CSV table of C-alpha atoms in Angstrom, one decimal:
chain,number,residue,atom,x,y,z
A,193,UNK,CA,157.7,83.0,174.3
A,194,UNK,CA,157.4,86.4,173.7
A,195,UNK,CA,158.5,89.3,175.8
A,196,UNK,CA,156.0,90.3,178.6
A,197,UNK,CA,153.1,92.2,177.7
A,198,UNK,CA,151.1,94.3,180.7
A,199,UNK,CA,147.5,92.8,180.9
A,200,UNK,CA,144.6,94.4,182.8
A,201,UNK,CA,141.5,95.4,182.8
A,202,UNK,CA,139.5,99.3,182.9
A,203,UNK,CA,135.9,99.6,183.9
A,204,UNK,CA,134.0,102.5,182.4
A,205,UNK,CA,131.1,103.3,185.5
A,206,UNK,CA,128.2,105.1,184.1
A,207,UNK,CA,125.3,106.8,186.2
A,208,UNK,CA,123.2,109.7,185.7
A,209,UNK,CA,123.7,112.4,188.3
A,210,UNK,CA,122.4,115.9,188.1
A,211,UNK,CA,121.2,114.9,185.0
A,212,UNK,CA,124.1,114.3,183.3
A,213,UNK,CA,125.6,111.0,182.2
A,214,UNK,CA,128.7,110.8,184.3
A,215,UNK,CA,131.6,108.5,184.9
A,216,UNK,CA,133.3,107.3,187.9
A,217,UNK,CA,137.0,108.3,188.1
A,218,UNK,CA,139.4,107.3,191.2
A,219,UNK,CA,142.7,108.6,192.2
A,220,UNK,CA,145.7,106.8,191.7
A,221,UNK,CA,147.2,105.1,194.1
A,222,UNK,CA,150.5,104.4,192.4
A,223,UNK,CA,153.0,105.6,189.3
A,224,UNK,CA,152.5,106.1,186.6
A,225,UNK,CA,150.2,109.0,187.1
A,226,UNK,CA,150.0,108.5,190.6
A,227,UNK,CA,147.6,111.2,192.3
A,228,UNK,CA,145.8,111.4,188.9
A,229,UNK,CA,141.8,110.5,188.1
A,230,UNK,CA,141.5,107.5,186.5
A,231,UNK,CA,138.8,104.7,185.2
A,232,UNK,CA,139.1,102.3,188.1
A,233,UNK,CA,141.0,99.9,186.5
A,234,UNK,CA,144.3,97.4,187.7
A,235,UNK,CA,146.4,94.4,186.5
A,236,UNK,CA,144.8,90.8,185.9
A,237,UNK,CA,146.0,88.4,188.5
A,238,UNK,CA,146.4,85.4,187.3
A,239,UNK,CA,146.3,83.1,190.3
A,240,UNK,CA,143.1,84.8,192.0
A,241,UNK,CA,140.9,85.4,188.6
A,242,UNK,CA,139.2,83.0,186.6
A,243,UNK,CA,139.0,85.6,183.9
A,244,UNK,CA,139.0,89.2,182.6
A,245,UNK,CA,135.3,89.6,183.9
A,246,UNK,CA,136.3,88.1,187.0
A,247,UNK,CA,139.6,90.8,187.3
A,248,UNK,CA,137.4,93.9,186.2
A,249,UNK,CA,134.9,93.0,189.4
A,250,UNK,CA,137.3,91.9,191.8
A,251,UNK,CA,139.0,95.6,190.9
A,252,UNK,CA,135.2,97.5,190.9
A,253,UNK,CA,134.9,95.7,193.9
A,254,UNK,CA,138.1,96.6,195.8
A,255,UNK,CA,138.7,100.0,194.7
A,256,UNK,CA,135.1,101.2,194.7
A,257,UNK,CA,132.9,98.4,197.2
A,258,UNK,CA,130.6,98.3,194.0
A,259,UNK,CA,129.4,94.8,193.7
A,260,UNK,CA,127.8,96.1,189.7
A,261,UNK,CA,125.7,93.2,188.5
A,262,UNK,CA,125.7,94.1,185.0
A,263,UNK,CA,130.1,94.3,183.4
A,264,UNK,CA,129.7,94.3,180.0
A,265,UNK,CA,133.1,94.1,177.7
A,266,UNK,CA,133.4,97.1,175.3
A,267,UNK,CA,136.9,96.9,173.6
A,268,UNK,CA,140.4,95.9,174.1
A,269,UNK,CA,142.6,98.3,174.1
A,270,UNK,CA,146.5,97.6,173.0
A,271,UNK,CA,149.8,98.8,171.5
A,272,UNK,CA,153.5,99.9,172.4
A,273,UNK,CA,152.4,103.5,173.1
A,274,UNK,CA,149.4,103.5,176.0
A,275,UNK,CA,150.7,102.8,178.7
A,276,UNK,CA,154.5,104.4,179.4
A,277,UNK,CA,155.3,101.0,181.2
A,278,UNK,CA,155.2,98.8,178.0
A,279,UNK,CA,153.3,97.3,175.7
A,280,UNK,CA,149.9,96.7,177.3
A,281,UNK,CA,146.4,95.2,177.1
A,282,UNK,CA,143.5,96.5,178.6
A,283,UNK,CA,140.3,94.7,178.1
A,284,UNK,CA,138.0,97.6,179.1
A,285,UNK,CA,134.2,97.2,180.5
A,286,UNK,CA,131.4,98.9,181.1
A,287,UNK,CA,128.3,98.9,183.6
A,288,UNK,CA,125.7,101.1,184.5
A,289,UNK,CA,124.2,102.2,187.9
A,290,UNK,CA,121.6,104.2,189.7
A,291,UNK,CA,123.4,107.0,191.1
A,292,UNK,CA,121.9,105.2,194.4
A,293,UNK,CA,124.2,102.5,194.5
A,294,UNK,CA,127.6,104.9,194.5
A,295,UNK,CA,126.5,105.2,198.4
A,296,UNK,CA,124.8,108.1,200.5
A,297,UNK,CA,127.3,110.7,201.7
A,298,UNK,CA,130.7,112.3,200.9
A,299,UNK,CA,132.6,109.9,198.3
A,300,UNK,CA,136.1,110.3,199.6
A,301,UNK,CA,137.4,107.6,197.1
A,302,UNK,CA,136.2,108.7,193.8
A,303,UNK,CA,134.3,111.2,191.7
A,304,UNK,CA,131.9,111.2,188.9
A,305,UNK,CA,132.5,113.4,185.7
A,306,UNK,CA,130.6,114.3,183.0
A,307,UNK,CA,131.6,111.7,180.1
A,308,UNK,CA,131.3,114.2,177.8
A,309,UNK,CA,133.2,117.1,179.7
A,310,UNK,CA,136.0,114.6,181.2
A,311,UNK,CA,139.8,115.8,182.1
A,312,UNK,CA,142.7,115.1,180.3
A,313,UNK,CA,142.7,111.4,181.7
A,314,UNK,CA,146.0,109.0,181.8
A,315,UNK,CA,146.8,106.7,179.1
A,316,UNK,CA,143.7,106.2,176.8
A,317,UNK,CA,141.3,106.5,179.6
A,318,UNK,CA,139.2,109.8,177.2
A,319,UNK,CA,138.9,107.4,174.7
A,320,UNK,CA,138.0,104.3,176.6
A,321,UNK,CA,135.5,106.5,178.3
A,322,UNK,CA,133.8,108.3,174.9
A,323,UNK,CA,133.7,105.3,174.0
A,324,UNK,CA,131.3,103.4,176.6
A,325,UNK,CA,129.2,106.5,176.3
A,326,UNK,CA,129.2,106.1,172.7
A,327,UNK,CA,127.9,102.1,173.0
A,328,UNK,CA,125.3,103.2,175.2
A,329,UNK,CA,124.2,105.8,173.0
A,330,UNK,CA,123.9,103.0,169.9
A,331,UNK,CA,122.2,101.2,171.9
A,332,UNK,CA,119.8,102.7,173.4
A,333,UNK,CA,118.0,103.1,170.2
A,334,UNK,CA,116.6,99.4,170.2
A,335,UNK,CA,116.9,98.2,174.0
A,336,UNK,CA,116.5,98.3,177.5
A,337,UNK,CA,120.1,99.8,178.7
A,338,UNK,CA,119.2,102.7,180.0
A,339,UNK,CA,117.1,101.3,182.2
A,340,UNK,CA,120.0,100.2,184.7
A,341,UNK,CA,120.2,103.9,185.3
A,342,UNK,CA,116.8,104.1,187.2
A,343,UNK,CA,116.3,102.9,190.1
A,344,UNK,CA,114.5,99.6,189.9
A,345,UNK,CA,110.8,100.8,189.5
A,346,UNK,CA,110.2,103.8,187.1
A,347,UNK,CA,107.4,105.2,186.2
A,348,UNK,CA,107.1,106.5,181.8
A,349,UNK,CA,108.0,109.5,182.0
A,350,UNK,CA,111.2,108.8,184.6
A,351,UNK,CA,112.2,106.6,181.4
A,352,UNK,CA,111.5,109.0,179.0
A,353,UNK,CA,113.6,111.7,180.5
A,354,UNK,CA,116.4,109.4,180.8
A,355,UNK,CA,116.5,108.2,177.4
A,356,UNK,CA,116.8,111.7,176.6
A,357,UNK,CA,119.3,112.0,179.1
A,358,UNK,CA,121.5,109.5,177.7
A,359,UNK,CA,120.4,110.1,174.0
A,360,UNK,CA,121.1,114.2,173.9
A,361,UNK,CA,117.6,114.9,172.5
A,362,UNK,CA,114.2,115.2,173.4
A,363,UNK,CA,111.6,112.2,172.1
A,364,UNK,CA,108.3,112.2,171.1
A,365,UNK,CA,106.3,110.6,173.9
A,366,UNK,CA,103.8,108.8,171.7
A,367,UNK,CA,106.5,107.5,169.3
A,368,UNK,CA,108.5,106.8,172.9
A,369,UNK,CA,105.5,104.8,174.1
A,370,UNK,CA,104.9,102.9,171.2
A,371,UNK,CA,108.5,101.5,170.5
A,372,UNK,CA,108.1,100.9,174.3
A,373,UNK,CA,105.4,98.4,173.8
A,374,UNK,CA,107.2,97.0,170.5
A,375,UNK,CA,110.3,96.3,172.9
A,376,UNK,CA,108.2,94.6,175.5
A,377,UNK,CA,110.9,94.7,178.5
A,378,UNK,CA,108.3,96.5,181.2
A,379,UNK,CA,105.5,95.1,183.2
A,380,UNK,CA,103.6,97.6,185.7
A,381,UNK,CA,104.8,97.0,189.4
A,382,UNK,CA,101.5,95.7,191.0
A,383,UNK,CA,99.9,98.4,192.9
A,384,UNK,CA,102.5,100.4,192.9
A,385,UNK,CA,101.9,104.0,191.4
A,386,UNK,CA,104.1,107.5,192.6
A,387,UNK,CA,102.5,110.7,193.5
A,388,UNK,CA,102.7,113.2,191.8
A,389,UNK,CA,101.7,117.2,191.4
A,390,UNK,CA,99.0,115.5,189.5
A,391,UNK,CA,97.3,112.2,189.2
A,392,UNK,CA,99.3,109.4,190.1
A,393,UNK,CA,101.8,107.7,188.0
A,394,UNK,CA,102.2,104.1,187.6
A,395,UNK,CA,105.5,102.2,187.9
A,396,UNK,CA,107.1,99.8,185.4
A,397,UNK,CA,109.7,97.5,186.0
A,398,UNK,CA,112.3,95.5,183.9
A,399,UNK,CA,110.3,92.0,182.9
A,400,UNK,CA,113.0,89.6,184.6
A,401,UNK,CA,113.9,87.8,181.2
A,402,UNK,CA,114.5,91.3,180.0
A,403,UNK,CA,116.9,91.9,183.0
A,404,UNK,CA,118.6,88.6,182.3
A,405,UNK,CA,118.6,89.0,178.5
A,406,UNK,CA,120.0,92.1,178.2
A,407,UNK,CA,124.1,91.9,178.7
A,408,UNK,CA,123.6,87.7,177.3
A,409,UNK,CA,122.9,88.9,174.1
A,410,UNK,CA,126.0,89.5,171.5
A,411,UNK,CA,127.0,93.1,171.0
B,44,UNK,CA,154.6,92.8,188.2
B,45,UNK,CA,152.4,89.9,188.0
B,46,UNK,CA,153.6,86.2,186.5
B,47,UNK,CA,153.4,86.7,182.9
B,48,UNK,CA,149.9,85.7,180.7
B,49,UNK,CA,149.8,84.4,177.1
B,50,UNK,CA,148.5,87.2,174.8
B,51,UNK,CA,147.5,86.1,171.3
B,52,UNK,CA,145.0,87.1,168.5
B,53,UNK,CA,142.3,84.7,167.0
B,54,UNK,CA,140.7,85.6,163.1
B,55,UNK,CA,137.5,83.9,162.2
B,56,UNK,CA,137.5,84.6,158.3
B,57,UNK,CA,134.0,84.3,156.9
B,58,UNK,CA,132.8,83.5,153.8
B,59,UNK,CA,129.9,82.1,152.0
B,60,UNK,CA,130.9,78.9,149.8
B,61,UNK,CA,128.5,76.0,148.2
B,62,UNK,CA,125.6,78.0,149.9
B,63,UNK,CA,126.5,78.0,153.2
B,64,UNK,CA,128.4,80.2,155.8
B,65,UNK,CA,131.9,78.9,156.3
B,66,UNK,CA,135.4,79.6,158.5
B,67,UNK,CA,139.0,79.6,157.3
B,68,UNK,CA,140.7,76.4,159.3
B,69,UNK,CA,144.1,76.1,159.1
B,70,UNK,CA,146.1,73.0,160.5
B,71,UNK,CA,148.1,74.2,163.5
B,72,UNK,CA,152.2,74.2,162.5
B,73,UNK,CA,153.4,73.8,166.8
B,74,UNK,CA,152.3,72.1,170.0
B,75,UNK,CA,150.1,72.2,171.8
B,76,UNK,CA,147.4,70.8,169.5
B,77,UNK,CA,149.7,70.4,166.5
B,78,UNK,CA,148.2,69.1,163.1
B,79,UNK,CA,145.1,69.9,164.2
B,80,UNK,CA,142.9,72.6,162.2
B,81,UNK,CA,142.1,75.8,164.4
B,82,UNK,CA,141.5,79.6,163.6
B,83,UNK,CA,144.5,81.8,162.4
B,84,UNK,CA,146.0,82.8,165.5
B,85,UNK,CA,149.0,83.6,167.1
B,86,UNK,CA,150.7,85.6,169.8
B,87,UNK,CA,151.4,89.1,169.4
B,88,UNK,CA,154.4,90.5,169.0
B,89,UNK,CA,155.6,93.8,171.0
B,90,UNK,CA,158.2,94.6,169.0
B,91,UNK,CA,156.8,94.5,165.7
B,92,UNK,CA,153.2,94.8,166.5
B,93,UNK,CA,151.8,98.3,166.7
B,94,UNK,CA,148.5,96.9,168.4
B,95,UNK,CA,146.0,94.0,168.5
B,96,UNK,CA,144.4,95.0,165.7
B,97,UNK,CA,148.0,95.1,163.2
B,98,UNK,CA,148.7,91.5,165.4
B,99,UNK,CA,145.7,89.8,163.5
B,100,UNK,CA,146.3,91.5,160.4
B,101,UNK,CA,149.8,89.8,160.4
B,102,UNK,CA,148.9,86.4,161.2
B,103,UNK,CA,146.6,86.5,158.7
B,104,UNK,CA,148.6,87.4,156.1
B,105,UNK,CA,151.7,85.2,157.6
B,106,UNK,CA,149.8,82.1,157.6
B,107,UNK,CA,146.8,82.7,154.6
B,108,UNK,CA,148.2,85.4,152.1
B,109,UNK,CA,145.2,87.1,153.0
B,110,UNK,CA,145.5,90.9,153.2
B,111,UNK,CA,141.7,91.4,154.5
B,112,UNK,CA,140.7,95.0,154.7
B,113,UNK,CA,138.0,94.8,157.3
B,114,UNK,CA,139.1,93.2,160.3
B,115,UNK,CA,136.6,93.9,163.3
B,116,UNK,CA,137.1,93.6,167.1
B,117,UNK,CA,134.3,90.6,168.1
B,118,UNK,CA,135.8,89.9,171.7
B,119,UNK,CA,138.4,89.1,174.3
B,120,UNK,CA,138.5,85.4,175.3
B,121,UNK,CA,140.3,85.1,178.5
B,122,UNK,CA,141.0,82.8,181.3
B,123,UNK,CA,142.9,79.7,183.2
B,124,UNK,CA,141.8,77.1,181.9
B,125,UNK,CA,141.2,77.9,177.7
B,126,UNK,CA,144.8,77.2,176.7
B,127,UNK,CA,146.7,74.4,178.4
B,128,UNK,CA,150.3,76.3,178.6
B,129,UNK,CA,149.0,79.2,180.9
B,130,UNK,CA,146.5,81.7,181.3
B,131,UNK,CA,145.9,83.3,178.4
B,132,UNK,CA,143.7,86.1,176.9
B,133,UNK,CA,142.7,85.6,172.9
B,134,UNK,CA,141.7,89.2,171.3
B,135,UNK,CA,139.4,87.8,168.3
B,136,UNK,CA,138.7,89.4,165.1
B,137,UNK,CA,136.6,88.7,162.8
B,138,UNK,CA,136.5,89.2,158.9
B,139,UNK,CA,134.1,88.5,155.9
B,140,UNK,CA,135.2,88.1,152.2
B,141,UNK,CA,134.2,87.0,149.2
B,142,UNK,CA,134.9,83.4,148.5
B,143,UNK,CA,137.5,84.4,144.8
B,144,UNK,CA,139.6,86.6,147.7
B,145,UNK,CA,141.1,83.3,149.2
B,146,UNK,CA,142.2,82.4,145.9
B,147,UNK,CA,142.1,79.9,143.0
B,148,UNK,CA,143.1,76.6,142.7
B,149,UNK,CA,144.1,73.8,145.5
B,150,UNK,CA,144.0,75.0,148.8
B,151,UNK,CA,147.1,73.2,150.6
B,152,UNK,CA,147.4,75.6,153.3
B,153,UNK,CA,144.1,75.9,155.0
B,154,UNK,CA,140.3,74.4,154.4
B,155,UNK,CA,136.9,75.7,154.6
B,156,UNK,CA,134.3,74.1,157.1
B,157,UNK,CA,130.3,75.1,157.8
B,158,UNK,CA,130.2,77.5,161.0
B,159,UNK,CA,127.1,75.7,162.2
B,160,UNK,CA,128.7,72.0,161.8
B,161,UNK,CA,132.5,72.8,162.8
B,162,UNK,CA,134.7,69.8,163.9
B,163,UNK,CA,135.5,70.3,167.7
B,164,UNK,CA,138.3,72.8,167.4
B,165,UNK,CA,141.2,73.2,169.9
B,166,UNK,CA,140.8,75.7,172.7
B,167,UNK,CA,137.3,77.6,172.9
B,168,UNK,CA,137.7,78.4,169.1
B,169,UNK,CA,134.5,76.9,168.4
B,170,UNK,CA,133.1,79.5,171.0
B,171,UNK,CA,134.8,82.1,169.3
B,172,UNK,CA,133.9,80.8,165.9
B,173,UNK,CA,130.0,80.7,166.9
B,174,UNK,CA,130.4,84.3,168.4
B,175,UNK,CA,131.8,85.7,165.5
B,176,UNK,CA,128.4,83.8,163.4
B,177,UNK,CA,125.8,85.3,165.8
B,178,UNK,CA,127.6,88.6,165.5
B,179,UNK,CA,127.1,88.7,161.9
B,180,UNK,CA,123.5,87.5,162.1
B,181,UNK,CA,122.8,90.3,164.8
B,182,UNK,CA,123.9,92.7,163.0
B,183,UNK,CA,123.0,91.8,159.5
B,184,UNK,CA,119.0,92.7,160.3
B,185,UNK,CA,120.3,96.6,160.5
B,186,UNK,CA,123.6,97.1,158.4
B,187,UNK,CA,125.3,96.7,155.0
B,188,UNK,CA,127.5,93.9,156.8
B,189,UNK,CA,126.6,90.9,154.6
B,190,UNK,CA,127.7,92.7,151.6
B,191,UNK,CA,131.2,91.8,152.4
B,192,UNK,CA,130.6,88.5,151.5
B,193,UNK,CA,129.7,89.2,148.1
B,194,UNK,CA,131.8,90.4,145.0
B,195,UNK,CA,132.0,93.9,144.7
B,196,UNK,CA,129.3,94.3,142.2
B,197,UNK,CA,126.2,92.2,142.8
B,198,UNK,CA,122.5,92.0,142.1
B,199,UNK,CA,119.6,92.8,144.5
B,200,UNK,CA,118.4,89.0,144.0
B,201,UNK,CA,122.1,87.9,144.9
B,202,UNK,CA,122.2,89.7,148.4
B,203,UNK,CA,118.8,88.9,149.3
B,204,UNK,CA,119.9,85.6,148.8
B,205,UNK,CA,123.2,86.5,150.7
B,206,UNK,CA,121.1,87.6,153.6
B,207,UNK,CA,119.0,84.9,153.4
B,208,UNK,CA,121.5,82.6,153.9
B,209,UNK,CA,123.3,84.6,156.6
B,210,UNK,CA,120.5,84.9,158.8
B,211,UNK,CA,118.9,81.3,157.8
B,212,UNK,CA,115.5,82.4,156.6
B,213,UNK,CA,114.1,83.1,153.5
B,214,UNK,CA,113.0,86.9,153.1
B,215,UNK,CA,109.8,88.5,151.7
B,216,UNK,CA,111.2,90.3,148.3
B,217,UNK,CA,109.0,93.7,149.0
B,218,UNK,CA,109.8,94.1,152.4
B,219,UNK,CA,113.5,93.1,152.0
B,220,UNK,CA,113.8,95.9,149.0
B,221,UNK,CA,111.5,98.9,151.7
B,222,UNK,CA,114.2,98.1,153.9
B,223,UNK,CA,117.3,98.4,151.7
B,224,UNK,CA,115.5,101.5,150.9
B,225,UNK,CA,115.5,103.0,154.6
B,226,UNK,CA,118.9,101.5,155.0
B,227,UNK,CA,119.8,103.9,151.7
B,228,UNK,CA,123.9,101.9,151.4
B,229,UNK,CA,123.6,100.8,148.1
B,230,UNK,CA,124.0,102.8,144.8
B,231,UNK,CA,123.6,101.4,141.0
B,232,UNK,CA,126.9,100.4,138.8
B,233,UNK,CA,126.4,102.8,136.3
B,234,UNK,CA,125.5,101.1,132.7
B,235,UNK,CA,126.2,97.5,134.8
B,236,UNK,CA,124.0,95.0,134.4
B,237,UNK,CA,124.1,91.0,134.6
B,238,UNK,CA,122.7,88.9,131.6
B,239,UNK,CA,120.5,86.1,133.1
B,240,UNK,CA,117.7,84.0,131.8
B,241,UNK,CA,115.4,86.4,132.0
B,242,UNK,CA,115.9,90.4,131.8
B,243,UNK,CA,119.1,91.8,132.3
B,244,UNK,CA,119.8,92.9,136.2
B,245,UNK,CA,121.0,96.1,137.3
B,246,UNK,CA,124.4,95.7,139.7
B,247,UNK,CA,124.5,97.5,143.2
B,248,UNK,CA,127.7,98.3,145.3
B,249,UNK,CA,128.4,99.9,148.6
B,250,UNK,CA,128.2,103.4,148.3
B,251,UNK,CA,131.5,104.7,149.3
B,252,UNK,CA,130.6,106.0,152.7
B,253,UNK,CA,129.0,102.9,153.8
B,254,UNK,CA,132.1,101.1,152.9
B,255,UNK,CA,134.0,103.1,154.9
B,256,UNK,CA,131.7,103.9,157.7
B,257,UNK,CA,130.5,100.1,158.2
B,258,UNK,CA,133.1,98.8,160.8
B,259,UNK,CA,134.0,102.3,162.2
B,260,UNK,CA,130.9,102.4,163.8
B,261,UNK,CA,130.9,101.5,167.4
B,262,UNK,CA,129.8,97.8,167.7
């Protein structure tokens, strides 16, 4: 047997806010960097999780009250030099959420930062971080991520702006609209439309094999 | 500190032999599951290891010869119940080469078997081994990927056929050529051509970047 080797797991929380793509950060309860924002993260337990999964939403869970539907692994990160306490594993995840679902009122426990204006972070949390953002970014181009960052009826141009968001540049909305209906992930929320300054505005939803599909299929 | 977890690395090695895709086995050396073939795989070592990533590049050339120069992160297999000495977490790589790499002559040390007809394998390697095939195929319809499993110099004809196989349909010539064309990864061999039955062929390699850029891009 080999000598012991820290395991656990870092969760990478994205959400739009003030229109900016932003990450949740917590302060640390204990050394090293106690005090210090950090990616929610924590050890596996071995005897209480079934898996890494399991660990990173039994730690979203504890250390934020998030129950996040959608964890999707991102990397593992490893080596002698992370982590001052040893040699270390940390099977990092990501999710997305409405901005909605961090909770009404003053969030004592954690903050959101702009992922690409972070702090100086501990261990390899600024890379961990740039790169979820990054994954989202590649992603974005040919599925139906972003879409966890609206709340769960949308109309176009709600979805257009937050592509944009998340993609750092304006689209074209006809060439927008047409790879929308090459995708084919929305269906129009039966007599549901928002009011607007002008005429109303339908709203789209996620097609439930889209909202299923999208984290099962291999990155 | 919590009660210590096996931490070991996992290689599917892909290559394309006799027409079909196929996995580097090798017959396990200890217990458990000794004399049985399995992926290349072993734990990592702290003091010698300067990450995951250096881990699988060891074992595989510890246990193959095999110094493979694109090793890629596919996942990180993890659990109770995968491994029957503990809980364990597997980081898997995966690899593609061309069949001359794993050398001439009898192959004592380790044997070739079809991805999509593998014996049952010990562990969830035949989980890993199918992830590491879908990866390939997912990203083969948008990247230079398959290349790896040719030689270095190769006709258009030969990595249609290469893709074709990969992705288990046959392609339409015109619209497989447009596509390298958008894809724009592949430059001539200058005065290189193959002498077939018909006209001579013009060779195509990687152009440099795309050899280079392939796996750094953000899976």
């Amino acid at each position: 047997m080999e000598s012991q080797i820290i395991v656990t797991v870092d969760v990478v929380l994205l959400t739009l806010s003030e229109g900016a793509l932003k990450t949740v950060l917590l302060r640390r309860d204990n050394e090293p960097y106690a005090g210090q924002p950090a990616l929610p993260g924590g050890y596996i337990h071995p005897g209480e999780d079934r898996d890494a999964l399991a660990a990173a939403g039994r730690v979203l869970r504890q250390k934020t009250g998030l129950v996040s539907p959608y964890l999707e692994q991102l990397f593992t990160f490893s080596g002698g030099v992370r982590d001052p306490r040893g040699w270390s594993v940390s099977v990092a995840y990501y999710a997305l959420v409405h901005e909605s679902l961090l909770g009404p009122g003053p969030r004592h426990h954690f903050e959101l930062a702009p992922v690409d204006a972070l702090p100086d972070l501990p261990f390899d949390h600024n890379r961990i971080a740039a790169q979820a953002a990054q994954r989202l970014r590649d992603k974005s181009g040919y599925s139906a991520l972003p879409c966890h960052l609206l709340p769960p009826a949308f109309t176009l141009r709600e979805l257009q702006q937050t592509y944009e968001l998340v993609l750092g540049s304006s689209l074209d909305k006809s060439v927008f609209r047409r790879r929308l209906g090459e995708l084919d992930f929305l269906e129009a929320v039966p007599d549901a439309v928002r009011q607007g300054k002008h005429r109303p505005a339908q709203l789209y939803r996620l097609k439930p094999q889209a909202r299923l599909a999208l984290f099962n299929k291999t990155m």
